[in-house]
Tab-separated table of C-alpha atoms in Angstrom:
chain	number	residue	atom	x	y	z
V	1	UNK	CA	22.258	-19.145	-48.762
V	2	UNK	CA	24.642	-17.097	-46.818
V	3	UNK	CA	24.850	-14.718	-49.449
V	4	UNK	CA	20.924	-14.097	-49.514
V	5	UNK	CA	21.520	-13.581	-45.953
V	6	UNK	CA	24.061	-11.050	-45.741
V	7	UNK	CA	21.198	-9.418	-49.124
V	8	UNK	CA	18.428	-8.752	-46.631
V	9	UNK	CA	18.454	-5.392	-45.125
V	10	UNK	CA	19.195	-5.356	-41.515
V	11	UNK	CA	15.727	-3.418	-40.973
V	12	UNK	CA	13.824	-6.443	-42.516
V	13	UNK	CA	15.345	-9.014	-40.086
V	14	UNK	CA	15.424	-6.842	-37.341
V	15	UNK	CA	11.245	-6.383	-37.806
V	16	UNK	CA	11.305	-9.959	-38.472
V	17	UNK	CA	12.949	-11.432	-35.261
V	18	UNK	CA	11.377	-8.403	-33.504
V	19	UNK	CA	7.491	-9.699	-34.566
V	20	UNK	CA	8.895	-13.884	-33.481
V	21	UNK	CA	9.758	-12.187	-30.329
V	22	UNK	CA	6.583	-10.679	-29.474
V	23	UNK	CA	4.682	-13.160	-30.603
V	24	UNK	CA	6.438	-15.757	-28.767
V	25	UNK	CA	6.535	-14.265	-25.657
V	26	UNK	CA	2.367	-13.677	-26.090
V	27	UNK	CA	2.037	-17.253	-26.147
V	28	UNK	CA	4.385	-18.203	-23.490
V	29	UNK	CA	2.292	-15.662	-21.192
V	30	UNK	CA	-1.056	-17.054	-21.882
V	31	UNK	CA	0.124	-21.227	-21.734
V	32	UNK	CA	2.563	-20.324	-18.661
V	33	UNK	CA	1.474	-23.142	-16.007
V	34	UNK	CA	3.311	-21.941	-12.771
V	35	UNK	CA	-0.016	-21.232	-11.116
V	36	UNK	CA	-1.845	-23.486	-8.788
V	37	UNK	CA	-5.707	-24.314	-9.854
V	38	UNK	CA	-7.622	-21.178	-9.252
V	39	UNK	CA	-10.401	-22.430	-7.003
V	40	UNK	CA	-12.121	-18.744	-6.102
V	41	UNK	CA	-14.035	-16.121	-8.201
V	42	UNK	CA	-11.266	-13.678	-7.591
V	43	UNK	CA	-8.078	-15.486	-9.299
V	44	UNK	CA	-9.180	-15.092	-12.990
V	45	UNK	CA	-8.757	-11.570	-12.298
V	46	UNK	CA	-5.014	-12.196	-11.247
V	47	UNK	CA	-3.794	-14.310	-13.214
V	48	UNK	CA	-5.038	-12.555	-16.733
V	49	UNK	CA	-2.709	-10.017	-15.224
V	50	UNK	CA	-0.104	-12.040	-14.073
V	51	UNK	CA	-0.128	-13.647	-17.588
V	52	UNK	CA	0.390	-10.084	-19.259
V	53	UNK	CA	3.416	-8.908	-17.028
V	54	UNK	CA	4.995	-12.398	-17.620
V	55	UNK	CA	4.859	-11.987	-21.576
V	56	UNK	CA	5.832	-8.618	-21.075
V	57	UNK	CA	8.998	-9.703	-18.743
V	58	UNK	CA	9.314	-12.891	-20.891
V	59	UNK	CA	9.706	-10.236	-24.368
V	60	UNK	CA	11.880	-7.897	-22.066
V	61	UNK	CA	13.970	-10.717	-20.881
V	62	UNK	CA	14.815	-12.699	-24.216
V	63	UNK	CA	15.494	-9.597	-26.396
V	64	UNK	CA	18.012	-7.682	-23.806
V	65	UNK	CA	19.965	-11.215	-23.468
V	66	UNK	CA	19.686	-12.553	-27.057
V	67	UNK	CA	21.229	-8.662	-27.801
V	68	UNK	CA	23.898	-9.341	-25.516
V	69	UNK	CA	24.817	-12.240	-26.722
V	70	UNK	CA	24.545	-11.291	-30.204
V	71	UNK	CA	27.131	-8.404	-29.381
V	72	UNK	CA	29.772	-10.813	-27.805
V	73	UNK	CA	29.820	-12.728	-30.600
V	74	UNK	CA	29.171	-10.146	-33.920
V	75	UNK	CA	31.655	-7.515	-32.095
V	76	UNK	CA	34.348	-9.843	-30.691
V	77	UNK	CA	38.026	-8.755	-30.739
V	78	UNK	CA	39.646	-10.744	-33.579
V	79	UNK	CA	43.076	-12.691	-33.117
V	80	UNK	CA	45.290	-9.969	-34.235
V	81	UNK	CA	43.469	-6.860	-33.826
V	82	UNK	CA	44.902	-5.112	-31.491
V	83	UNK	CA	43.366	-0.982	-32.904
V	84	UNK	CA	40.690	0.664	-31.282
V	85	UNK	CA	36.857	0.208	-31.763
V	86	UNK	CA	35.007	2.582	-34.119
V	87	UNK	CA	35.022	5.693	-32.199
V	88	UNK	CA	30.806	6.235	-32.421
V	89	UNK	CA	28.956	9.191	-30.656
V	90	UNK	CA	25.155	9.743	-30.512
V	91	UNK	CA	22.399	7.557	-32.882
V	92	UNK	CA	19.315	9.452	-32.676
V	93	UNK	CA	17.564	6.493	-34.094
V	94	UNK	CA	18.337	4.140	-31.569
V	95	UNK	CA	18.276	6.688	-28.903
V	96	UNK	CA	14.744	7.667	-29.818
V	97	UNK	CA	14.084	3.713	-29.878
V	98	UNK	CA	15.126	3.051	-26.608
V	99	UNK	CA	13.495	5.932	-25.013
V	100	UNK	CA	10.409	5.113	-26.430
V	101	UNK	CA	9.709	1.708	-25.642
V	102	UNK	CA	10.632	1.544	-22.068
V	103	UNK	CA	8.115	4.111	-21.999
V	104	UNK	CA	5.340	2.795	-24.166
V	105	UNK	CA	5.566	-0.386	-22.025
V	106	UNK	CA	5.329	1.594	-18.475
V	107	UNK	CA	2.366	3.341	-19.650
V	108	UNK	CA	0.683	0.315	-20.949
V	109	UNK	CA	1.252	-1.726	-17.534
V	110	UNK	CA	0.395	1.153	-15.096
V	111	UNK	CA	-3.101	1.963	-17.182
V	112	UNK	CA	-3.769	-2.048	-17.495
V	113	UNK	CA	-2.648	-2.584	-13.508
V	114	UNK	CA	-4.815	-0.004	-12.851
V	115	UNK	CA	-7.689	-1.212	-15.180
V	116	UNK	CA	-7.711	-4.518	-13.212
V	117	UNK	CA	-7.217	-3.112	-9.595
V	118	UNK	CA	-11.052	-1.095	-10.661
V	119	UNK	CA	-12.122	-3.818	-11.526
V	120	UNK	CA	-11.123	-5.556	-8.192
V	121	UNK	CA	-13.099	-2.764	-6.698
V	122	UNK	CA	-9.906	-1.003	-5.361
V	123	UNK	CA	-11.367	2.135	-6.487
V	124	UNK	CA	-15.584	1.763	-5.021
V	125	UNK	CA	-16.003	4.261	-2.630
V	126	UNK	CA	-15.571	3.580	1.180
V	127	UNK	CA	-18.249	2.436	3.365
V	128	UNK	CA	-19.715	4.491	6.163
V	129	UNK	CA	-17.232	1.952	8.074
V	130	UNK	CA	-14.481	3.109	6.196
V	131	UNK	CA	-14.029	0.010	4.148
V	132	UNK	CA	-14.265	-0.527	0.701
V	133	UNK	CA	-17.581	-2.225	-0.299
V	134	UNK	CA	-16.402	-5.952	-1.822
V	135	UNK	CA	-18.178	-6.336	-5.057
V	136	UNK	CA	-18.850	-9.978	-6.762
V	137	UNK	CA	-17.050	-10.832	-9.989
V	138	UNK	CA	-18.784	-12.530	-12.976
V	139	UNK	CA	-17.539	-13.271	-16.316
V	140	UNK	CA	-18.032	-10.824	-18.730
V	141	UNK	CA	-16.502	-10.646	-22.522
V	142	UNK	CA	-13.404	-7.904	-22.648
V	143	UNK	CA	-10.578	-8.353	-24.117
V	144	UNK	CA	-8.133	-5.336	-22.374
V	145	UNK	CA	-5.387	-3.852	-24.763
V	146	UNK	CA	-5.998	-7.369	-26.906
V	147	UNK	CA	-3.955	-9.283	-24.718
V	148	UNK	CA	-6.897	-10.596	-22.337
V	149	UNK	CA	-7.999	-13.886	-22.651
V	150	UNK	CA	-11.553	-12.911	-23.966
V	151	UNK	CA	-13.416	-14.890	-21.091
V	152	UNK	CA	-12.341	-11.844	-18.558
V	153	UNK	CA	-14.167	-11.094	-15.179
V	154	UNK	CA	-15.853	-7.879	-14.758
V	155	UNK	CA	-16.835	-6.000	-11.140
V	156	UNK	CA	-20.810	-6.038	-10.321
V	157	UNK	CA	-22.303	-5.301	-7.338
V	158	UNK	CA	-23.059	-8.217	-4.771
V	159	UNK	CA	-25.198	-11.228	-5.103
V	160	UNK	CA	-28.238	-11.331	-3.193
V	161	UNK	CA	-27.193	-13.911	-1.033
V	162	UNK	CA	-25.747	-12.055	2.217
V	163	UNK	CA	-21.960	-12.666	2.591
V	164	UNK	CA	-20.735	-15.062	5.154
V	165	UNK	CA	-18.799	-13.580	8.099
V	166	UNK	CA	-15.882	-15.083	9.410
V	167	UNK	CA	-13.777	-13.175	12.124
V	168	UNK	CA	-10.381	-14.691	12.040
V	169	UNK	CA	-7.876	-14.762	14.756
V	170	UNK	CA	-4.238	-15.177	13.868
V	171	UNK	CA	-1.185	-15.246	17.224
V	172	UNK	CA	1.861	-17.189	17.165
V	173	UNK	CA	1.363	-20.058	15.426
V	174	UNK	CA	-2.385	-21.066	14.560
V	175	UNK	CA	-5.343	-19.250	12.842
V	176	UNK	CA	-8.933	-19.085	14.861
V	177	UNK	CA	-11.967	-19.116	12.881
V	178	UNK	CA	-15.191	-17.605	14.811
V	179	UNK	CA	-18.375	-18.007	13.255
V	180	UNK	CA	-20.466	-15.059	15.078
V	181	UNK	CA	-23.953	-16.302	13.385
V	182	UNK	CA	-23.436	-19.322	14.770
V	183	UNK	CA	-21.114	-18.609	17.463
V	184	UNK	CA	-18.756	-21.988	16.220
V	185	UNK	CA	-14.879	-21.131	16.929
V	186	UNK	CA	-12.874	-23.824	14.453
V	187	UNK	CA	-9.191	-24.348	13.651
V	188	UNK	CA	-10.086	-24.376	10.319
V	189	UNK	CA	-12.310	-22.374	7.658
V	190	UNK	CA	-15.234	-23.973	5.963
V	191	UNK	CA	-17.374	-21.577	3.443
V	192	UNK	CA	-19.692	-22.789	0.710
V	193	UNK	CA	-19.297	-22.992	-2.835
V	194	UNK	CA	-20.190	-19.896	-4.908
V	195	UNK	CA	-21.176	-18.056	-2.029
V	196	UNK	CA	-18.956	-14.467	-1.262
V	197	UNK	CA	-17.240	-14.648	2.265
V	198	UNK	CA	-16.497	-11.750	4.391
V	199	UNK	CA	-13.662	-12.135	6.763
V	200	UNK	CA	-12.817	-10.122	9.865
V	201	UNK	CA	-8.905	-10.834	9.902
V	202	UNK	CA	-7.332	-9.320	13.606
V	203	UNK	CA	-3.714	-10.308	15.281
V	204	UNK	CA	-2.794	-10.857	18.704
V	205	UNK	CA	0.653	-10.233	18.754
V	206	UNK	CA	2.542	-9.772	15.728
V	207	UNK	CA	2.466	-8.902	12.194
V	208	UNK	CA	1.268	-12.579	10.011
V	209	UNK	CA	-0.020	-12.666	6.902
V	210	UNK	CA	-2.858	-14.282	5.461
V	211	UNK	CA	-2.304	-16.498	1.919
V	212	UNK	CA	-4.405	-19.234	0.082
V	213	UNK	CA	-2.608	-19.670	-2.777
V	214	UNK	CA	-5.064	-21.012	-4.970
V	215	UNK	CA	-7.848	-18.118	-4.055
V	216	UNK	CA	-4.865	-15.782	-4.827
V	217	UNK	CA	-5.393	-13.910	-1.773
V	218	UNK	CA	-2.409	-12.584	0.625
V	219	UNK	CA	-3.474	-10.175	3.381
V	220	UNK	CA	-1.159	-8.772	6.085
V	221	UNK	CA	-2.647	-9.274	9.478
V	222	UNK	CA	-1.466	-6.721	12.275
V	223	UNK	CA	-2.147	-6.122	15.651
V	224	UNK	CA	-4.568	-3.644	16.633
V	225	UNK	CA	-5.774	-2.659	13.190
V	226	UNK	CA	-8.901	-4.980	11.542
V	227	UNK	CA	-8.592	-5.755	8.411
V	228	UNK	CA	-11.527	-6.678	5.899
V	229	UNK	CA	-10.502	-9.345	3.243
V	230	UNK	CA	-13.459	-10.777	0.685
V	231	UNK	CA	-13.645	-13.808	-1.482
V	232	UNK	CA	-15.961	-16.053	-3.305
V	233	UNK	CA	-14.909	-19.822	-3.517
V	234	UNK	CA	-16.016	-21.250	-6.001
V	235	UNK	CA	-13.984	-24.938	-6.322
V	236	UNK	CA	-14.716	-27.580	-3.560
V	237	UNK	CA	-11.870	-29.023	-1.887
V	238	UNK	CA	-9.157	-28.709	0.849
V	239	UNK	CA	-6.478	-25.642	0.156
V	240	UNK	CA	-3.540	-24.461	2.798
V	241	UNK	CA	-3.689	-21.521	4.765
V	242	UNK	CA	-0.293	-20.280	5.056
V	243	UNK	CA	1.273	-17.583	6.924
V	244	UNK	CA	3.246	-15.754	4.897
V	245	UNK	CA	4.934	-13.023	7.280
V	246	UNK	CA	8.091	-14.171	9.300
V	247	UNK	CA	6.632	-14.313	12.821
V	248	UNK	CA	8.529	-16.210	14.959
V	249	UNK	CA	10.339	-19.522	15.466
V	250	UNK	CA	7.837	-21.395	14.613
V	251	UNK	CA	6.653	-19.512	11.623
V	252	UNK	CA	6.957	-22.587	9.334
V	253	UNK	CA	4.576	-24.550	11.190
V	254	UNK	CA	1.459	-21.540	11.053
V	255	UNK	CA	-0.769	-23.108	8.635
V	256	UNK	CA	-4.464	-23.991	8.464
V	257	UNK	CA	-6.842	-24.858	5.853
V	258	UNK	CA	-10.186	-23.590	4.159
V	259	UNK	CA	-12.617	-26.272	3.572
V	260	UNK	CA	-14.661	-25.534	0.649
V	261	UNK	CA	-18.035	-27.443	0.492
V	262	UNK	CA	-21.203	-27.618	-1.523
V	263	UNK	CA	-23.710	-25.277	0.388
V	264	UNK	CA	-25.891	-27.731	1.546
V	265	UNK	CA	-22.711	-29.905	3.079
V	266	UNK	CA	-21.702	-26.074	4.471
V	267	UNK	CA	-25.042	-25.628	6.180
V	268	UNK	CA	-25.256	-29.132	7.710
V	269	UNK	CA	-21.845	-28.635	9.168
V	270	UNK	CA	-22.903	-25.074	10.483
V	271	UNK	CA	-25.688	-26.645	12.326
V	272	UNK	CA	-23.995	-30.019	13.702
V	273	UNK	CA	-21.092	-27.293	15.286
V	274	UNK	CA	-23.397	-24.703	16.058
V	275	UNK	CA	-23.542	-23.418	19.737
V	276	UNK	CA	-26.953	-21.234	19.640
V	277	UNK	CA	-29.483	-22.726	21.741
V	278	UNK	CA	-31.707	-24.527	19.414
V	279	UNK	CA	-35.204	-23.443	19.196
V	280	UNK	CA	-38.060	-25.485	21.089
């Protein structure tokens, strides 16, 4: 056996554990489960792309150590050998090699980063307000580079239904949640299901951040400059607010939560909190 071994050219196993590699970093990248449960329209979008860098990094990763390790053992110093190494200089080959995929991989993640921040809408055209009109994501077949995982969201402009507007406060510790259309102010968010929500994020003091992990959203809050962050839940429940810039002593303790309800649960609670004067 160890003689049919040493038989096989060294290109043969080298394609050989080259094609296990890829292939089993593919499939650790699309059954990874370090996410949380993506409860929003938006975190499809991330986590196909998430799932690519991490079989990239998880290819990257396992091939520069199992090379390394490989070396330490193949090209040990022997008991007794106390000569030089080979003196070696310049392998076009494997100079060529290493040039090239490095760079075949860069290209490949900055056009497929870019592919998915269009189809985010990071590259619509500005609003007369200056803001980038949030589009509505819907499921669309695409597979992008082969790697997607064929059920991959596509950007369309909005739904009919008019966005919900939230203007949210954040100062040292606590969020605010003003409802304007109803004029309800509310330590914590409550949207409806499948319905895209518009918020309004300002600070009062200094920089916080703005993360629901399982929406996949993270938005930077700062004083004196607005900041427009869109969403569509989509996945009732109770998920954490967290704020995820260092912003005081008491940092830790910022936190809130979004209440996601069924629309007609949404509405009844808009109504029972509401503070218009109600209509004789």
């Amino acid at each position: 056996m160890a003689s049919l071994l040493v038989s096989i050219p060294a290109a043969i196993v080298t394609l050989v554990l080259g094609m296990v590699l890829v292939l089993g970093g593919l499939w650790t990248g699309q059954n990874i489960k370090l996410l949380p449960v993506g409860a929003s329209l938006n975190a499809p979008v991330y986590d196909e792309l998430f799932r690519v860098l991490f079989s990239i990094g998880t290819i990257l990763f396992i091939g520069v150590v199992g090379l390394l390790l490989f070396s330490l053992v193949r090209f040990r110093r022997r008991p007794g050998d106390l000569g030089d190494g080979l003196a070696m200089e310049g392998n076009l080959p494997l100079e060529v090699f290493w040039t090239a995929v490095p760079a075949v991989v860069i290209f490949f993640v900055g056009l497929y980063s870019y592919d998915i921040y269009d189809r985010m809408g990071g590259m619509m055209p500005l609003n007369q307000q200056g803001h980038h009109t949030m589009p509505t994501i819907v499921t669309n077949k695409r597979i992008w580079g082969g790697i997607g995982s064929g059920s991959v969201e596509a950007i369309v402009p909005a739904a009919a239904q008019a966005p919900l507007p939230v203007e949210v406060t954040a100062m040292q510790f606590a969020f605010l949640f003003h409802y304007p259309r109803a004029e309800i102010i509310s330590g914590e968010l409550h949207v409806p299901a499948g319905r895209q929500v518009d918020l309004k994020l300002e600070a009062k003091d200094v920089i916080h951040a703005f993360w629901v992990p399982e929406f996949r959203l993270k938005q930077d809050v700062i004083p004196g400059q607005p900041t427009l962050l869109s969403f569509t839940p989509m996945m009732p429940g109770r998920y954490p607010i967290v704020c995820a810039e260092l912003c005081g002593p008491y940092h830790g303790s910022m936190r809130s939560v979004v209440v996601v309800e069924e629309p007609e649960i949404f509405d009844e609670w808009l109504r029972r909190n509401s503070n218009l004067p109600t209509k004789a």
